[in-house]
Amino acid sequence: MSKTSSRLTPDVLSAIVERYDTDRLVVSTAYADGGTEHLRGRLEGGLINQMEGGDAMAARYAIWANTVRDNIIAGMNALRAGEASEGYQHLIRAANSLSAFSDAQAHLDPLSIGVRS
């Protein structure tokens, strides 16, 4: 597939957003599953690649996002199984990873919209 044919166009973006704009769980298959163990390393990989202007930034963030997603799914499954402590542990890890991403982006934001902590 050539680079031009794999570009994100407004129509493709609209179709993607529409696919996930639902109350049911839809799991992306764009990248390998993230698992639940490597949130920190995957986030750091994306941020370092972004800081260095690397070509792998989008892929690294997508894999990190899958890891966040997999922690959320594991948390939901644990809660459904009556394992509240395990469920909340996964959900807290996912929420904290998203917060770390936002904090780091505040430092990398060229428009300085975010509040730097």
PDB file of C-alpha atoms in Angstrom:
ATOM      1  CA  MET A   1       0.000   0.000   0.000  1.00  0.00           C
ATOM      2  CA  SER A   2       1.455   3.392  -0.911  1.00  0.00           C
ATOM      3  CA  LYS A   3       1.743   6.209   1.599  1.00  0.00           C
ATOM      4  CA  THR A   4      -0.906   8.249  -0.210  1.00  0.00           C
ATOM      5  CA  SER A   5      -3.511   5.507  -0.059  1.00  0.00           C
ATOM      6  CA  SER A   6      -3.029   5.019   3.687  1.00  0.00           C
ATOM      7  CA  ARG A   7      -3.484   8.699   4.587  1.00  0.00           C
ATOM      8  CA  LEU A   8      -6.230   9.740   6.935  1.00  0.00           C
ATOM      9  CA  THR A   9      -8.776  11.700   4.941  1.00  0.00           C
ATOM     10  CA  PRO A  10     -11.810  13.544   6.332  1.00  0.00           C
ATOM     11  CA  ASP A  11     -14.067  10.724   5.069  1.00  0.00           C
ATOM     12  CA  VAL A  12     -11.935   8.009   6.664  1.00  0.00           C
ATOM     13  CA  LEU A  13     -11.758   9.999   9.918  1.00  0.00           C
ATOM     14  CA  SER A  14     -15.539  10.401   9.921  1.00  0.00           C
ATOM     15  CA  ALA A  15     -16.023   6.650   9.403  1.00  0.00           C
ATOM     16  CA  ILE A  16     -13.591   5.835  12.219  1.00  0.00           C
ATOM     17  CA  VAL A  17     -15.220   8.212  14.685  1.00  0.00           C
ATOM     18  CA  GLU A  18     -18.677   6.944  13.716  1.00  0.00           C
ATOM     19  CA  ARG A  19     -17.569   3.309  14.272  1.00  0.00           C
ATOM     20  CA  TYR A  20     -16.604   4.014  17.869  1.00  0.00           C
ATOM     21  CA  ASP A  21     -19.432   6.442  18.718  1.00  0.00           C
ATOM     22  CA  THR A  22     -21.486   3.748  20.413  1.00  0.00           C
ATOM     23  CA  ASP A  23     -22.448   2.478  23.847  1.00  0.00           C
ATOM     24  CA  ARG A  24     -21.081  -0.979  23.089  1.00  0.00           C
ATOM     25  CA  LEU A  25     -17.429  -1.970  23.335  1.00  0.00           C
ATOM     26  CA  VAL A  26     -15.629  -1.952  19.974  1.00  0.00           C
ATOM     27  CA  VAL A  27     -11.988  -3.040  19.985  1.00  0.00           C
ATOM     28  CA  SER A  28      -9.572  -1.724  17.383  1.00  0.00           C
ATOM     29  CA  THR A  29      -7.426  -4.158  15.452  1.00  0.00           C
ATOM     30  CA  ALA A  30      -5.153  -1.462  13.960  1.00  0.00           C
ATOM     31  CA  TYR A  31      -2.242  -2.481  16.221  1.00  0.00           C
ATOM     32  CA  ALA A  32      -1.444  -5.501  18.353  1.00  0.00           C
ATOM     33  CA  ASP A  33      -3.151  -5.708  21.712  1.00  0.00           C
ATOM     34  CA  GLY A  34      -1.387  -3.691  24.359  1.00  0.00           C
ATOM     35  CA  GLY A  35      -1.849  -6.021  27.297  1.00  0.00           C
ATOM     36  CA  THR A  36      -2.064  -4.570  30.783  1.00  0.00           C
ATOM     37  CA  GLU A  37       1.520  -4.423  32.023  1.00  0.00           C
ATOM     38  CA  HIS A  38       3.507  -1.832  30.095  1.00  0.00           C
ATOM     39  CA  LEU A  39       1.672   1.486  30.504  1.00  0.00           C
ATOM     40  CA  ARG A  40       4.650   3.517  31.694  1.00  0.00           C
ATOM     41  CA  GLY A  41       7.156   2.222  29.148  1.00  0.00           C
ATOM     42  CA  ARG A  42       4.762   2.584  26.237  1.00  0.00           C
ATOM     43  CA  LEU A  43       3.802   6.128  27.228  1.00  0.00           C
ATOM     44  CA  GLU A  44       7.447   7.104  27.710  1.00  0.00           C
ATOM     45  CA  GLY A  45       8.297   5.629  24.308  1.00  0.00           C
ATOM     46  CA  GLY A  46       5.674   7.792  22.608  1.00  0.00           C
ATOM     47  CA  LEU A  47       6.670  10.921  24.506  1.00  0.00           C
ATOM     48  CA  ILE A  48      10.387  10.452  23.853  1.00  0.00           C
ATOM     49  CA  ASN A  49       9.674   9.862  20.180  1.00  0.00           C
ATOM     50  CA  GLN A  50       7.531  13.017  20.115  1.00  0.00           C
ATOM     51  CA  MET A  51      10.239  15.051  21.883  1.00  0.00           C
ATOM     52  CA  GLU A  52      12.832  13.865  19.374  1.00  0.00           C
ATOM     53  CA  GLY A  53      10.578  14.361  16.342  1.00  0.00           C
ATOM     54  CA  GLY A  54      10.706  10.648  15.561  1.00  0.00           C
ATOM     55  CA  ASP A  55       8.673   8.895  12.901  1.00  0.00           C
ATOM     56  CA  ALA A  56       7.239   6.275  15.273  1.00  0.00           C
ATOM     57  CA  MET A  57       5.295   8.691  17.492  1.00  0.00           C
ATOM     58  CA  ALA A  58       1.834   7.841  16.123  1.00  0.00           C
ATOM     59  CA  ALA A  59       2.463   4.082  16.304  1.00  0.00           C
ATOM     60  CA  ARG A  60       3.914   4.312  19.814  1.00  0.00           C
ATOM     61  CA  TYR A  61       0.943   6.344  21.048  1.00  0.00           C
ATOM     62  CA  ALA A  62      -1.483   3.915  19.371  1.00  0.00           C
ATOM     63  CA  ILE A  63       0.121   0.946  21.129  1.00  0.00           C
ATOM     64  CA  TRP A  64       0.045   2.868  24.429  1.00  0.00           C
ATOM     65  CA  ALA A  65      -3.646   3.646  23.795  1.00  0.00           C
ATOM     66  CA  ASN A  66      -4.303  -0.073  23.272  1.00  0.00           C
ATOM     67  CA  THR A  67      -2.589  -0.748  26.597  1.00  0.00           C
ATOM     68  CA  VAL A  68      -4.822   1.841  28.308  1.00  0.00           C
ATOM     69  CA  ARG A  69      -7.833   0.268  26.575  1.00  0.00           C
ATOM     70  CA  ASP A  70      -6.803  -3.234  27.669  1.00  0.00           C
ATOM     71  CA  ASN A  71      -6.478  -2.066  31.280  1.00  0.00           C
ATOM     72  CA  ILE A  72      -9.986  -0.598  31.094  1.00  0.00           C
ATOM     73  CA  ILE A  73     -11.373  -3.830  29.627  1.00  0.00           C
ATOM     74  CA  ALA A  74      -9.562  -5.878  32.301  1.00  0.00           C
ATOM     75  CA  GLY A  75     -11.026  -3.573  34.943  1.00  0.00           C
ATOM     76  CA  MET A  76     -14.531  -3.962  33.532  1.00  0.00           C
ATOM     77  CA  ASN A  77     -14.145  -7.748  33.412  1.00  0.00           C
ATOM     78  CA  ALA A  78     -12.850  -7.886  36.987  1.00  0.00           C
ATOM     79  CA  LEU A  79     -15.723  -5.732  38.238  1.00  0.00           C
ATOM     80  CA  ARG A  80     -18.200  -7.954  36.378  1.00  0.00           C
ATOM     81  CA  ALA A  81     -16.589 -10.986  38.054  1.00  0.00           C
ATOM     82  CA  GLY A  82     -17.004  -9.408  41.493  1.00  0.00           C
ATOM     83  CA  GLU A  83     -13.282  -8.613  41.872  1.00  0.00           C
ATOM     84  CA  ALA A  84     -13.711  -4.942  42.777  1.00  0.00           C
ATOM     85  CA  SER A  85     -10.178  -4.374  44.064  1.00  0.00           C
ATOM     86  CA  GLU A  86      -8.573  -5.776  40.903  1.00  0.00           C
ATOM     87  CA  GLY A  87     -11.069  -3.942  38.709  1.00  0.00           C
ATOM     88  CA  TYR A  88     -10.403  -0.581  40.289  1.00  0.00           C
ATOM     89  CA  GLN A  89      -6.641  -1.203  40.155  1.00  0.00           C
ATOM     90  CA  HIS A  90      -6.818  -1.545  36.358  1.00  0.00           C
ATOM     91  CA  LEU A  91      -9.111   1.459  35.977  1.00  0.00           C
ATOM     92  CA  ILE A  92      -6.940   3.640  38.212  1.00  0.00           C
ATOM     93  CA  ARG A  93      -3.814   2.647  36.256  1.00  0.00           C
ATOM     94  CA  ALA A  94      -5.554   3.588  32.999  1.00  0.00           C
ATOM     95  CA  ALA A  95      -6.815   6.916  34.354  1.00  0.00           C
ATOM     96  CA  ASN A  96      -3.403   7.759  35.816  1.00  0.00           C
ATOM     97  CA  SER A  97      -1.688   6.968  32.525  1.00  0.00           C
ATOM     98  CA  LEU A  98      -4.091   9.279  30.689  1.00  0.00           C
ATOM     99  CA  SER A  99      -3.356  11.997  33.261  1.00  0.00           C
ATOM    100  CA  ALA A 100       0.401  11.528  32.793  1.00  0.00           C
ATOM    101  CA  PHE A 101      -0.102  11.916  29.044  1.00  0.00           C
ATOM    102  CA  SER A 102      -2.027  15.169  29.548  1.00  0.00           C
ATOM    103  CA  ASP A 103       0.592  16.548  31.961  1.00  0.00           C
ATOM    104  CA  ALA A 104       3.418  15.754  29.535  1.00  0.00           C
ATOM    105  CA  GLN A 105       1.516  17.243  26.588  1.00  0.00           C
ATOM    106  CA  ALA A 106       1.114  20.497  28.531  1.00  0.00           C
ATOM    107  CA  HIS A 107       4.920  20.783  28.396  1.00  0.00           C
ATOM    108  CA  LEU A 108       5.090  19.907  24.688  1.00  0.00           C
ATOM    109  CA  ASP A 109       2.144  22.041  23.546  1.00  0.00           C
ATOM    110  CA  PRO A 110       3.416  24.678  21.104  1.00  0.00           C
ATOM    111  CA  LEU A 111       0.322  26.801  21.793  1.00  0.00           C
ATOM    112  CA  SER A 112       0.813  26.640  25.602  1.00  0.00           C
ATOM    113  CA  ILE A 113      -2.891  25.973  26.130  1.00  0.00           C
ATOM    114  CA  GLY A 114      -2.305  23.475  28.941  1.00  0.00           C
ATOM    115  CA  VAL A 115      -1.329  24.273  32.515  1.00  0.00           C
ATOM    116  CA  ARG A 116       2.164  22.986  33.250  1.00  0.00           C
ATOM    117  CA  SER A 117       2.486  21.293  36.614  1.00  0.00           C
TER     118      SER A 117
END
